[in-house]
PDB file of C-alpha atoms and ligand atoms in Angstrom:
ATOM      1  CA  UNK Z   1      18.359  -5.856 -18.956  1.00  0.00           C
ATOM      2  CA  UNK Z   2      20.931  -4.860 -15.578  1.00  0.00           C
ATOM      3  CA  UNK Z   3      19.248  -3.338 -13.413  1.00  0.00           C
ATOM      4  CA  UNK Z   4      20.643  -0.135 -12.644  1.00  0.00           C
ATOM      5  CA  UNK Z   5      18.756   1.421  -9.645  1.00  0.00           C
ATOM      6  CA  UNK Z   6      18.757   0.481  -6.480  1.00  0.00           C
ATOM      7  CA  UNK Z   7      14.756   1.166  -5.219  1.00  0.00           C
ATOM      8  CA  UNK Z   8      13.008  -1.208  -4.568  1.00  0.00           C
ATOM      9  CA  UNK Z   9      10.005   0.136  -7.081  1.00  0.00           C
ATOM     10  CA  UNK Z  10      10.583   2.274  -9.527  1.00  0.00           C
ATOM     11  CA  UNK Z  11       7.657   4.172 -11.710  1.00  0.00           C
ATOM     12  CA  UNK Z  12       8.628   5.962 -15.335  1.00  0.00           C
ATOM     13  CA  UNK Z  13       6.144   7.491 -16.643  1.00  0.00           C
ATOM     14  CA  UNK Z  14       3.001   4.610 -16.069  1.00  0.00           C
ATOM     15  CA  UNK Z  15      -0.105   5.553 -18.387  1.00  0.00           C
ATOM     16  CA  UNK Z  16      -3.304   3.316 -18.889  1.00  0.00           C
ATOM     17  CA  UNK Z  17      -7.271   4.594 -20.012  1.00  0.00           C
ATOM     18  CA  UNK Z  18     -10.097   1.657 -19.489  1.00  0.00           C
ATOM     19  CA  UNK Z  19     -11.607   2.246 -22.321  1.00  0.00           C
ATOM     20  CA  UNK Z  20     -11.581   6.361 -23.148  1.00  0.00           C
ATOM     21  CA  UNK Z  21     -11.360   6.888 -20.309  1.00  0.00           C
ATOM     22  CA  UNK Z  22      -7.871   7.634 -18.966  1.00  0.00           C
ATOM     23  CA  UNK Z  23      -6.599   6.903 -15.333  1.00  0.00           C
ATOM     24  CA  UNK Z  24      -2.472   6.991 -15.792  1.00  0.00           C
ATOM     25  CA  UNK Z  25      -1.706   9.569 -16.660  1.00  0.00           C
ATOM     26  CA  UNK Z  26       2.200   9.225 -16.655  1.00  0.00           C
ATOM     27  CA  UNK Z  27       2.760   8.024 -12.723  1.00  0.00           C
ATOM     28  CA  UNK Z  28       6.111   9.090 -11.744  1.00  0.00           C
ATOM     29  CA  UNK Z  29       7.384   7.159  -7.999  1.00  0.00           C
ATOM     30  CA  UNK Z  30      10.674   5.840  -6.514  1.00  0.00           C
ATOM     31  CA  UNK Z  31      10.681   3.975  -3.196  1.00  0.00           C
ATOM     32  CA  UNK Z  32      13.237   2.639  -1.189  1.00  0.00           C
ATOM     33  CA  UNK Z  33      14.109  -0.627   0.041  1.00  0.00           C
ATOM     34  CA  UNK Z  34      12.492  -1.661   3.244  1.00  0.00           C
ATOM     35  CA  UNK Z  35      10.728   1.971   3.210  1.00  0.00           C
ATOM     36  CA  UNK Z  36       6.376   2.393   3.816  1.00  0.00           C
ATOM     37  CA  UNK Z  37       5.844   4.401   1.075  1.00  0.00           C
ATOM     38  CA  UNK Z  38       1.870   5.453   0.714  1.00  0.00           C
ATOM     39  CA  UNK Z  39      -0.035   6.457  -2.614  1.00  0.00           C
ATOM     40  CA  UNK Z  40      -3.559   8.300  -1.050  1.00  0.00           C
ATOM     41  CA  UNK Z  41      -6.050   9.077  -3.242  1.00  0.00           C
ATOM     42  CA  UNK Z  42      -9.779   8.985  -3.402  1.00  0.00           C
ATOM     43  CA  UNK Z  43     -11.217   6.869  -3.920  1.00  0.00           C
ATOM     44  CA  UNK Z  44     -11.722   5.880  -8.459  1.00  0.00           C
ATOM     45  CA  UNK Z  45      -8.181   8.115  -9.163  1.00  0.00           C
ATOM     46  CA  UNK Z  46      -6.348   4.480 -10.039  1.00  0.00           C
ATOM     47  CA  UNK Z  47      -4.734   3.336  -7.178  1.00  0.00           C
ATOM     48  CA  UNK Z  48      -6.046  -0.501  -7.440  1.00  0.00           C
ATOM     49  CA  UNK Z  49      -4.617   0.294 -11.236  1.00  0.00           C
ATOM     50  CA  UNK Z  50      -1.576   1.378 -10.359  1.00  0.00           C
ATOM     51  CA  UNK Z  51      -0.503  -1.275  -7.838  1.00  0.00           C
ATOM     52  CA  UNK Z  52      -2.833  -4.308 -10.396  1.00  0.00           C
ATOM     53  CA  UNK Z  53       0.351  -3.230 -12.952  1.00  0.00           C
ATOM     54  CA  UNK Z  54       3.185  -2.766 -10.103  1.00  0.00           C
ATOM     55  CA  UNK Z  55       1.579  -6.194 -10.006  1.00  0.00           C
ATOM     56  CA  UNK Z  56       1.635  -7.830 -13.560  1.00  0.00           C
ATOM     57  CA  UNK Z  57      -2.267  -8.462 -13.068  1.00  0.00           C
ATOM     58  CA  UNK Z  58      -2.279  -5.308 -16.411  1.00  0.00           C
ATOM     59  CA  UNK Z  59      -0.808  -4.526 -18.847  1.00  0.00           C
ATOM     60  CA  UNK Z  60       0.338   0.102 -18.663  1.00  0.00           C
ATOM     61  CA  UNK Z  61      -0.490   2.164 -22.173  1.00  0.00           C
ATOM     62  CA  UNK Z  62       2.760   3.717 -21.887  1.00  0.00           C
ATOM     63  CA  UNK Z  63       5.421   3.905 -19.043  1.00  0.00           C
ATOM     64  CA  UNK Z  64       7.484   1.974 -17.114  1.00  0.00           C
ATOM     65  CA  UNK Z  65       7.668  -0.038 -14.273  1.00  0.00           C
ATOM     66  CA  UNK Z  66       9.887  -2.333 -11.760  1.00  0.00           C
ATOM     67  CA  UNK Z  67      10.253  -3.934  -9.151  1.00  0.00           C
ATOM     68  CA  UNK Z  68      12.955  -5.146  -6.051  1.00  0.00           C
ATOM     69  CA  UNK Z  69      15.213  -4.619 -10.272  1.00  0.00           C
ATOM     70  CA  UNK Z  70      12.666  -6.157 -12.546  1.00  0.00           C
ATOM     71  CA  UNK Z  71      10.894  -4.619 -15.349  1.00  0.00           C
ATOM     72  CA  UNK Z  72       6.971  -5.458 -14.443  1.00  0.00           C
ATOM     73  CA  UNK Z  73       6.638  -6.293 -18.260  1.00  0.00           C
ATOM     74  CA  UNK Z  74       9.488  -8.182 -20.080  1.00  0.00           C
ATOM     75  CA  UNK Z  75      10.000  -9.482 -16.069  1.00  0.00           C
ATOM     76  CA  UNK Z  76       6.927 -10.529 -15.075  1.00  0.00           C
ATOM     77  CA  UNK Z  77       7.491 -13.346 -13.343  1.00  0.00           C
ATOM     78  CA  UNK Z  78      10.265 -12.103 -12.007  1.00  0.00           C
ATOM     79  CA  UNK Z  79       8.451 -10.332 -10.537  1.00  0.00           C
ATOM     80  CA  UNK Z  80       5.628 -11.804  -9.168  1.00  0.00           C
ATOM     81  CA  UNK Z  81       8.647 -14.041  -7.154  1.00  0.00           C
ATOM     82  CA  UNK Z  82       9.786 -11.550  -5.632  1.00  0.00           C
ATOM     83  CA  UNK Z  83       5.748  -9.597  -4.328  1.00  0.00           C
ATOM     84  CA  UNK Z  84       3.252 -10.939  -2.617  1.00  0.00           C
ATOM     85  CA  UNK Z  85      -0.433  -7.930  -3.353  1.00  0.00           C
ATOM     86  CA  UNK Z  86      -3.536  -8.380  -0.637  1.00  0.00           C
ATOM     87  CA  UNK Z  87      -6.274  -6.291  -1.457  1.00  0.00           C
ATOM     88  CA  UNK Z  88      -9.290  -5.221  -0.779  1.00  0.00           C
ATOM     89  CA  UNK Z  89     -10.688  -7.447   0.791  1.00  0.00           C
ATOM     90  CA  UNK Z  90      -9.117 -10.518   2.185  1.00  0.00           C
ATOM     91  CA  UNK Z  91      -8.314 -14.077   0.451  1.00  0.00           C
ATOM     92  CA  UNK Z  92      -8.478 -16.434   3.345  1.00  0.00           C
ATOM     93  CA  UNK Z  93     -11.211 -18.681   3.730  1.00  0.00           C
ATOM     94  CA  UNK Z  94     -13.995 -18.569   6.198  1.00  0.00           C
ATOM     95  CA  UNK Z  95     -14.417 -22.069   6.536  1.00  0.00           C
ATOM     96  CA  UNK Z  96     -10.988 -23.162   7.234  1.00  0.00           C
ATOM     97  CA  UNK Z  97      -9.450 -22.659  10.639  1.00  0.00           C
ATOM     98  CA  UNK Z  98      -6.243 -19.824  10.792  1.00  0.00           C
ATOM     99  CA  UNK Z  99      -3.370 -22.261  10.735  1.00  0.00           C
ATOM    100  CA  UNK Z 100      -5.608 -24.251   7.273  1.00  0.00           C
ATOM    101  CA  UNK Z 101      -5.560 -21.522   6.036  1.00  0.00           C
ATOM    102  CA  UNK Z 102      -1.821 -20.325   6.234  1.00  0.00           C
ATOM    103  CA  UNK Z 103      -1.090 -24.125   6.145  1.00  0.00           C
ATOM    104  CA  UNK Z 104      -2.246 -24.607   2.770  1.00  0.00           C
ATOM    105  CA  UNK Z 105      -1.090 -20.307   0.917  1.00  0.00           C
ATOM    106  CA  UNK Z 106       2.752 -22.506   2.748  1.00  0.00           C
ATOM    107  CA  UNK Z 107       2.264 -26.406   0.847  1.00  0.00           C
ATOM    108  CA  UNK Z 108       0.823 -23.831  -2.590  1.00  0.00           C
ATOM    109  CA  UNK Z 109       4.239 -21.936  -2.449  1.00  0.00           C
ATOM    110  CA  UNK Z 110       6.159 -24.683  -1.753  1.00  0.00           C
ATOM    111  CA  UNK Z 111       8.410 -23.450   1.427  1.00  0.00           C
ATOM    112  CA  UNK Z 112       9.261 -27.236   3.470  1.00  0.00           C
ATOM    113  CA  UNK Z 113       7.633 -27.543   6.774  1.00  0.00           C
ATOM    114  CA  UNK Z 114       4.507 -26.484   6.085  1.00  0.00           C
ATOM    115  CA  UNK Z 115       3.403 -26.570  10.596  1.00  0.00           C
ATOM    116  CA  UNK Z 116       6.084 -24.854  11.902  1.00  0.00           C
ATOM    117  CA  UNK Z 117       5.800 -22.758   8.367  1.00  0.00           C
ATOM    118  CA  UNK Z 118       1.703 -21.386   9.779  1.00  0.00           C
ATOM    119  CA  UNK Z 119       3.081 -22.088  13.586  1.00  0.00           C
ATOM    120  CA  UNK Z 120       5.400 -18.702  13.105  1.00  0.00           C
ATOM    121  CA  UNK Z 121       3.468 -16.571  11.704  1.00  0.00           C
ATOM    122  CA  UNK Z 122       0.349 -17.292  14.672  1.00  0.00           C
ATOM    123  CA  UNK Z 123       2.796 -16.287  16.230  1.00  0.00           C
ATOM    124  CA  UNK Z 124       3.707 -13.509  15.570  1.00  0.00           C
ATOM    125  CA  UNK Z 125       0.414 -12.352  13.901  1.00  0.00           C
ATOM    126  CA  UNK Z 126      -0.892 -12.060  17.771  1.00  0.00           C
ATOM    127  CA  UNK Z 127      -2.730 -15.605  16.247  1.00  0.00           C
ATOM    128  CA  UNK Z 128      -1.875 -18.339  18.362  1.00  0.00           C
ATOM    129  CA  UNK Z 129      -4.941 -18.325  20.005  1.00  0.00           C
ATOM    130  CA  UNK Z 130      -7.753 -17.716  17.525  1.00  0.00           C
ATOM    131  CA  UNK Z 131      -5.418 -20.068  15.575  1.00  0.00           C
ATOM    132  CA  UNK Z 132      -7.815 -23.172  15.849  1.00  0.00           C
ATOM    133  CA  UNK Z 133     -11.259 -21.325  15.244  1.00  0.00           C
ATOM    134  CA  UNK Z 134     -12.811 -21.136  12.068  1.00  0.00           C
ATOM    135  CA  UNK Z 135     -12.122 -18.369  10.542  1.00  0.00           C
ATOM    136  CA  UNK Z 136     -15.622 -17.041  10.223  1.00  0.00           C
ATOM    137  CA  UNK Z 137     -16.138 -16.707  14.125  1.00  0.00           C
ATOM    138  CA  UNK Z 138     -13.006 -13.987  12.773  1.00  0.00           C
ATOM    139  CA  UNK Z 139     -13.225  -9.803  13.398  1.00  0.00           C
ATOM    140  CA  UNK Z 140     -12.584  -7.862  10.695  1.00  0.00           C
ATOM    141  CA  UNK Z 141      -9.024  -6.699  11.708  1.00  0.00           C
ATOM    142  CA  UNK Z 142      -7.817 -10.973  12.398  1.00  0.00           C
ATOM    143  CA  UNK Z 143      -8.915 -11.968   9.110  1.00  0.00           C
ATOM    144  CA  UNK Z 144      -6.459  -8.800   7.784  1.00  0.00           C
ATOM    145  CA  UNK Z 145      -3.638  -9.950  10.061  1.00  0.00           C
ATOM    146  CA  UNK Z 146      -4.070 -13.225   9.057  1.00  0.00           C
ATOM    147  CA  UNK Z 147      -4.399 -12.129   5.324  1.00  0.00           C
ATOM    148  CA  UNK Z 148      -1.145 -10.726   5.549  1.00  0.00           C
ATOM    149  CA  UNK Z 149       0.294 -12.996   7.922  1.00  0.00           C
ATOM    150  CA  UNK Z 150      -0.860 -15.475   4.336  1.00  0.00           C
ATOM    151  CA  UNK Z 151       0.806 -13.051   2.323  1.00  0.00           C
ATOM    152  CA  UNK Z 152       4.491 -13.183   3.598  1.00  0.00           C
ATOM    153  CA  UNK Z 153       4.776 -17.002   2.771  1.00  0.00           C
ATOM    154  CA  UNK Z 154       7.437 -16.969   1.145  1.00  0.00           C
ATOM    155  CA  UNK Z 155       9.516 -14.478   2.790  1.00  0.00           C
ATOM    156  CA  UNK Z 156       8.261 -11.537  -0.632  1.00  0.00           C
ATOM    157  CA  UNK Z 157      10.636  -9.153  -0.266  1.00  0.00           C
ATOM    158  CA  UNK Z 158       7.884  -6.097  -2.083  1.00  0.00           C
ATOM    159  CA  UNK Z 159       4.066  -6.553  -0.824  1.00  0.00           C
ATOM    160  CA  UNK Z 160       1.549  -5.156  -2.465  1.00  0.00           C
ATOM    161  CA  UNK Z 161      -0.988  -3.301  -0.165  1.00  0.00           C
ATOM    162  CA  UNK Z 162      -3.940  -2.065  -0.915  1.00  0.00           C
ATOM    163  CA  UNK Z 163      -6.457  -0.324   1.072  1.00  0.00           C
ATOM    164  CA  UNK Z 164      -5.692  -2.198   3.634  1.00  0.00           C
ATOM    165  CA  UNK Z 165      -8.117  -0.816   6.411  1.00  0.00           C
ATOM    166  CA  UNK Z 166     -11.149   0.039   4.584  1.00  0.00           C
ATOM    167  CA  UNK Z 167     -13.892  -1.211   6.285  1.00  0.00           C
ATOM    168  CA  UNK Z 168     -11.704  -2.004   9.108  1.00  0.00           C
ATOM    169  CA  UNK Z 169     -12.856  -0.466  12.617  1.00  0.00           C
ATOM    170  CA  UNK Z 170     -11.081   2.315  14.189  1.00  0.00           C
ATOM    171  CA  UNK Z 171      -9.593  -0.130  17.034  1.00  0.00           C
ATOM    172  CA  UNK Z 172      -9.269  -3.095  14.122  1.00  0.00           C
ATOM    173  CA  UNK Z 173      -6.638  -0.177  11.536  1.00  0.00           C
ATOM    174  CA  UNK Z 174      -4.782   0.513  14.502  1.00  0.00           C
ATOM    175  CA  UNK Z 175      -3.810  -4.082  14.913  1.00  0.00           C
ATOM    176  CA  UNK Z 176      -3.659  -3.372  11.250  1.00  0.00           C
ATOM    177  CA  UNK Z 177      -0.632  -0.653  10.831  1.00  0.00           C
ATOM    178  CA  UNK Z 178       1.332  -2.147  14.515  1.00  0.00           C
ATOM    179  CA  UNK Z 179       1.666  -5.109  11.914  1.00  0.00           C
ATOM    180  CA  UNK Z 180       2.208  -2.885   8.886  1.00  0.00           C
ATOM    181  CA  UNK Z 181       5.132  -1.301  10.451  1.00  0.00           C
ATOM    182  CA  UNK Z 182       6.459  -4.721  11.518  1.00  0.00           C
ATOM    183  CA  UNK Z 183       6.909  -5.995   8.463  1.00  0.00           C
ATOM    184  CA  UNK Z 184       9.455  -2.582   7.577  1.00  0.00           C
ATOM    185  CA  UNK Z 185      11.415  -3.432  10.125  1.00  0.00           C
ATOM    186  CA  UNK Z 186      12.153  -6.474   9.451  1.00  0.00           C
ATOM    187  CA  UNK Z 187      13.435  -4.745   6.047  1.00  0.00           C
ATOM    188  CA  UNK Z 188      10.119  -6.070   3.808  1.00  0.00           C
ATOM    189  CA  UNK Z 189       9.767  -2.576   1.032  1.00  0.00           C
ATOM    190  CA  UNK Z 190       5.621  -2.145   1.729  1.00  0.00           C
ATOM    191  CA  UNK Z 191       3.727   0.126  -0.665  1.00  0.00           C
ATOM    192  CA  UNK Z 192       0.310   0.395   0.612  1.00  0.00           C
ATOM    193  CA  UNK Z 193      -2.814   2.342  -1.328  1.00  0.00           C
ATOM    194  CA  UNK Z 194      -5.776   4.366   1.084  1.00  0.00           C
ATOM    195  CA  UNK Z 195      -8.401   6.678   1.917  1.00  0.00           C
ATOM    196  CA  UNK Z 196      -7.225   7.893   4.733  1.00  0.00           C
ATOM    197  CA  UNK Z 197      -4.736  10.922   4.918  1.00  0.00           C
ATOM    198  CA  UNK Z 198      -4.189  10.152   9.126  1.00  0.00           C
ATOM    199  CA  UNK Z 199      -3.601   6.099   8.106  1.00  0.00           C
ATOM    200  CA  UNK Z 200      -0.004   7.833   5.761  1.00  0.00           C
ATOM    201  CA  UNK Z 201       0.549  10.233   7.919  1.00  0.00           C
ATOM    202  CA  UNK Z 202       1.131   7.988  10.430  1.00  0.00           C
ATOM    203  CA  UNK Z 203       2.811   4.352   8.480  1.00  0.00           C
ATOM    204  CA  UNK Z 204       4.489   5.622   5.503  1.00  0.00           C
ATOM    205  CA  UNK Z 205       7.665   7.603   5.452  1.00  0.00           C
ATOM    206  CA  UNK Z 206       6.548   9.155   1.942  1.00  0.00           C
ATOM    207  CA  UNK Z 207       3.813   9.999   0.332  1.00  0.00           C
ATOM    208  CA  UNK Z 208       2.786  10.414  -2.934  1.00  0.00           C
ATOM    209  CA  UNK Z 209      -0.769  11.915  -4.003  1.00  0.00           C
ATOM    210  CA  UNK Z 210      -2.648  10.539  -6.726  1.00  0.00           C
ATOM    211  CA  UNK Z 211      -5.330  12.926  -8.072  1.00  0.00           C
ATOM    212  CA  UNK Z 212      -6.800  13.676 -11.367  1.00  0.00           C
ATOM    213  CA  UNK Z 213      -3.735  10.527 -12.798  1.00  0.00           C
ATOM    214  CA  UNK Z 214      -0.805  12.470 -11.576  1.00  0.00           C
ATOM    215  CA  UNK Z 215       1.557  12.174  -9.121  1.00  0.00           C
ATOM    216  CA  UNK Z 216       1.098  16.276  -7.779  1.00  0.00           C
ATOM    217  CA  UNK Z 217       3.239  15.548  -5.028  1.00  0.00           C
ATOM    218  CA  UNK Z 218       6.317  12.574  -3.249  1.00  0.00           C
ATOM    219  CA  UNK Z 219       8.328  13.001  -0.060  1.00  0.00           C
ATOM    220  CA  UNK Z 220       7.930  12.749   3.751  1.00  0.00           C
ATOM    221  CA  UNK Z 221       5.498  13.919   5.681  1.00  0.00           C
ATOM    222  CA  UNK Z 222       7.922  16.828   7.041  1.00  0.00           C
ATOM    223  CA  UNK Z 223       8.665  18.247   2.658  1.00  0.00           C
ATOM    224  CA  UNK Z 224       4.557  17.589   2.869  1.00  0.00           C
ATOM    225  CA  UNK Z 225       4.321  19.736   5.383  1.00  0.00           C
ATOM    226  CA  UNK Z 226       6.761  22.696   4.443  1.00  0.00           C
ATOM    227  CA  UNK Z 227       5.491  23.416   0.468  1.00  0.00           C
ATOM    228  CA  UNK Z 228       1.852  24.060   2.053  1.00  0.00           C
ATOM    229  CA  UNK Z 229       2.027  27.494   1.082  1.00  0.00           C
ATOM    230  CA  UNK Z 230       3.901  30.261   3.735  1.00  0.00           C
ATOM    231  CA  UNK Z 231       0.973  32.266   3.457  1.00  0.00           C
ATOM    232  CA  UNK Z 232      -0.952  29.918   6.017  1.00  0.00           C
ATOM    233  CA  UNK Z 233       2.466  28.182   8.105  1.00  0.00           C
ATOM    234  CA  UNK Z 234       2.613  31.932   9.372  1.00  0.00           C
ATOM    235  CA  UNK Z 235      -1.453  31.862  10.521  1.00  0.00           C
ATOM    236  CA  UNK Z 236      -1.012  27.607  11.458  1.00  0.00           C
ATOM    237  CA  UNK Z 237       0.515  27.968  15.403  1.00  0.00           C
ATOM    238  CA  UNK Z 238       0.673  23.780  15.495  1.00  0.00           C
ATOM    239  CA  UNK Z 239       2.526  22.083  12.833  1.00  0.00           C
ATOM    240  CA  UNK Z 240      -0.154  21.234   9.949  1.00  0.00           C
ATOM    241  CA  UNK Z 241      -2.247  17.987   9.478  1.00  0.00           C
ATOM    242  CA  UNK Z 242      -1.865  16.380   6.326  1.00  0.00           C
ATOM    243  CA  UNK Z 243      -5.705  16.136   5.728  1.00  0.00           C
ATOM    244  CA  UNK Z 244      -4.282  20.037   5.434  1.00  0.00           C
ATOM    245  CA  UNK Z 245      -1.647  19.855   3.367  1.00  0.00           C
ATOM    246  CA  UNK Z 246      -3.931  18.280   1.741  1.00  0.00           C
ATOM    247  CA  UNK Z 247      -6.293  19.744   1.681  1.00  0.00           C
ATOM    248  CA  UNK Z 248      -4.597  23.041   0.035  1.00  0.00           C
ATOM    249  CA  UNK Z 249      -2.635  20.494  -2.912  1.00  0.00           C
ATOM    250  CA  UNK Z 250      -5.860  19.622  -4.279  1.00  0.00           C
ATOM    251  CA  UNK Z 251      -7.074  23.227  -4.437  1.00  0.00           C
ATOM    252  CA  UNK Z 252     -10.010  21.826  -2.055  1.00  0.00           C
ATOM    253  CA  UNK Z 253     -12.235  24.464  -0.486  1.00  0.00           C
ATOM    254  CA  UNK Z 254     -10.705  25.380   2.463  1.00  0.00           C
ATOM    255  CA  UNK Z 255      -9.415  29.129   3.966  1.00  0.00           C
ATOM    256  CA  UNK Z 256      -6.336  28.542   2.375  1.00  0.00           C
ATOM    257  CA  UNK Z 257      -6.791  29.125  -0.931  1.00  0.00           C
ATOM    258  CA  UNK Z 258      -3.162  28.939  -2.887  1.00  0.00           C
ATOM    259  CA  UNK Z 259      -1.437  26.730  -4.204  1.00  0.00           C
ATOM    260  CA  UNK Z 260       2.309  25.362  -3.854  1.00  0.00           C
ATOM    261  CA  UNK Z 261       2.029  26.498  -7.744  1.00  0.00           C
ATOM    262  CA  UNK Z 262       0.589  29.901  -6.948  1.00  0.00           C
ATOM    263  CA  UNK Z 263       3.332  30.989  -5.147  1.00  0.00           C
ATOM    264  CA  UNK Z 264       6.288  31.241  -7.871  1.00  0.00           C
TER     265      UNK Z 264
HETATM  266  N1  ADP D 301     -11.885  -3.229 -15.488  1.00  0.00           N
HETATM  267  C1  ADP D 301     -12.263  -1.516 -15.655  1.00  0.00           C
HETATM  268  N2  ADP D 301     -13.108  -1.989 -16.722  1.00  0.00           N
HETATM  269  C2  ADP D 301     -13.389   0.251 -17.200  1.00  0.00           C
HETATM  270  N3  ADP D 301     -13.265   1.607 -15.559  1.00  0.00           N
HETATM  271  C3  ADP D 301     -12.023   0.382 -14.999  1.00  0.00           C
HETATM  272  C4  ADP D 301     -12.244  -0.297 -14.186  1.00  0.00           C
HETATM  273  N4  ADP D 301     -11.075  -0.587 -13.597  1.00  0.00           N
HETATM  274  C5  ADP D 301     -11.619   0.168 -12.340  1.00  0.00           C
HETATM  275  N5  ADP D 301     -12.091   1.152 -13.081  1.00  0.00           N
HETATM  276  C6  ADP D 301     -12.261   2.650 -13.152  1.00  0.00           C
HETATM  277  O1  ADP D 301     -10.996   3.204 -13.805  1.00  0.00           O
HETATM  278  C7  ADP D 301     -10.564   4.267 -11.996  1.00  0.00           C
HETATM  279  C8  ADP D 301      -9.852   4.207 -11.174  1.00  0.00           C
HETATM  280  O2  ADP D 301     -10.411   3.402 -10.881  1.00  0.00           O
HETATM  281  P1  ADP D 301      -8.951   2.256  -9.386  1.00  0.00           P
HETATM  282  O3  ADP D 301      -8.036   2.290 -10.050  1.00  0.00           O
HETATM  283  O4  ADP D 301     -10.198   1.184  -8.511  1.00  0.00           O
HETATM  284  O5  ADP D 301      -9.260   3.530  -8.198  1.00  0.00           O
HETATM  285  P2  ADP D 301      -9.453   3.111  -6.812  1.00  0.00           P
HETATM  286  O6  ADP D 301      -9.031   2.194  -6.198  1.00  0.00           O
HETATM  287  O7  ADP D 301      -8.588   4.561  -5.846  1.00  0.00           O
HETATM  288  O8  ADP D 301     -10.697   3.994  -6.759  1.00  0.00           O
HETATM  289  C9  ADP D 301     -12.648   4.823 -11.954  1.00  0.00           C
HETATM  290  O9  ADP D 301     -13.125   4.484 -12.364  1.00  0.00           O
HETATM  291  C10 ADP D 301     -12.873   3.513 -12.327  1.00  0.00           C
HETATM  292  O10 ADP D 301     -14.554   3.471 -12.442  1.00  0.00           O
HETATM  293 MG1   MG D 302      -8.658   1.522  -5.155  1.00  0.00          MG
END
């Protein structure tokens, strides 16, 4: 299979139904290498379904997707070697210490010096002091940081974070944001899913809104802001927030009833 793409993730016409329930009805987007891409959608929108398809855990009914240049169905093994996935529920082992968790994963991934890998990651994720403690004693934010640290062992080119901050308190959320930002500055491509508009606004280079099985908006925050109905922008002195854009685009109840389609 020839690589004709420079995108880290390329999604074309992906469809997926569960029995009679259509969840994805033709999803398209690209993610630039080394960027943070936020897939924004309400609970049940199909975010996890899409992440499972992109990480080869689930087959699409139609459409194609390539991750790190490899087709997710034809080259699933190559895709798996290029990615890591952390879900909403941390995969850390409670009865092990933070360091032991890291060493375990480093061994599984055939790292030459698991202890050194573990210590470097503890340092990078500000867990050095906690490294010798059982994970059972960690806060939610510390667990999630450890989880992300574990997912980086082996240096995947692309990392999928499925609702990385759901269930965390605001302080822990900001903590995780810092970690995610740091990933991208080192060149890792990050696709994260979120229900939080603010999270997408804070973190993402590009934001796609998944609704009714399709991407209804895709762009930088500035581009999405320009999609707001002109009539509304005129009366808004401050820059519109992503929440205002989201409400306008999804037709949820606001003082503005126009959508971009209405303008044409
Ligand atoms: N294995 C499954 N079997 C049947 N329905 C499912 C399954 N997984 C998810 N769904 C349904 O598909 C829809 C999308 O789910 P999901 O991808 O988990 O959304 P999100 O992650 O955005 O909350 C939901 O209506 C959910 O109930
Ligand atoms: Mg989900």
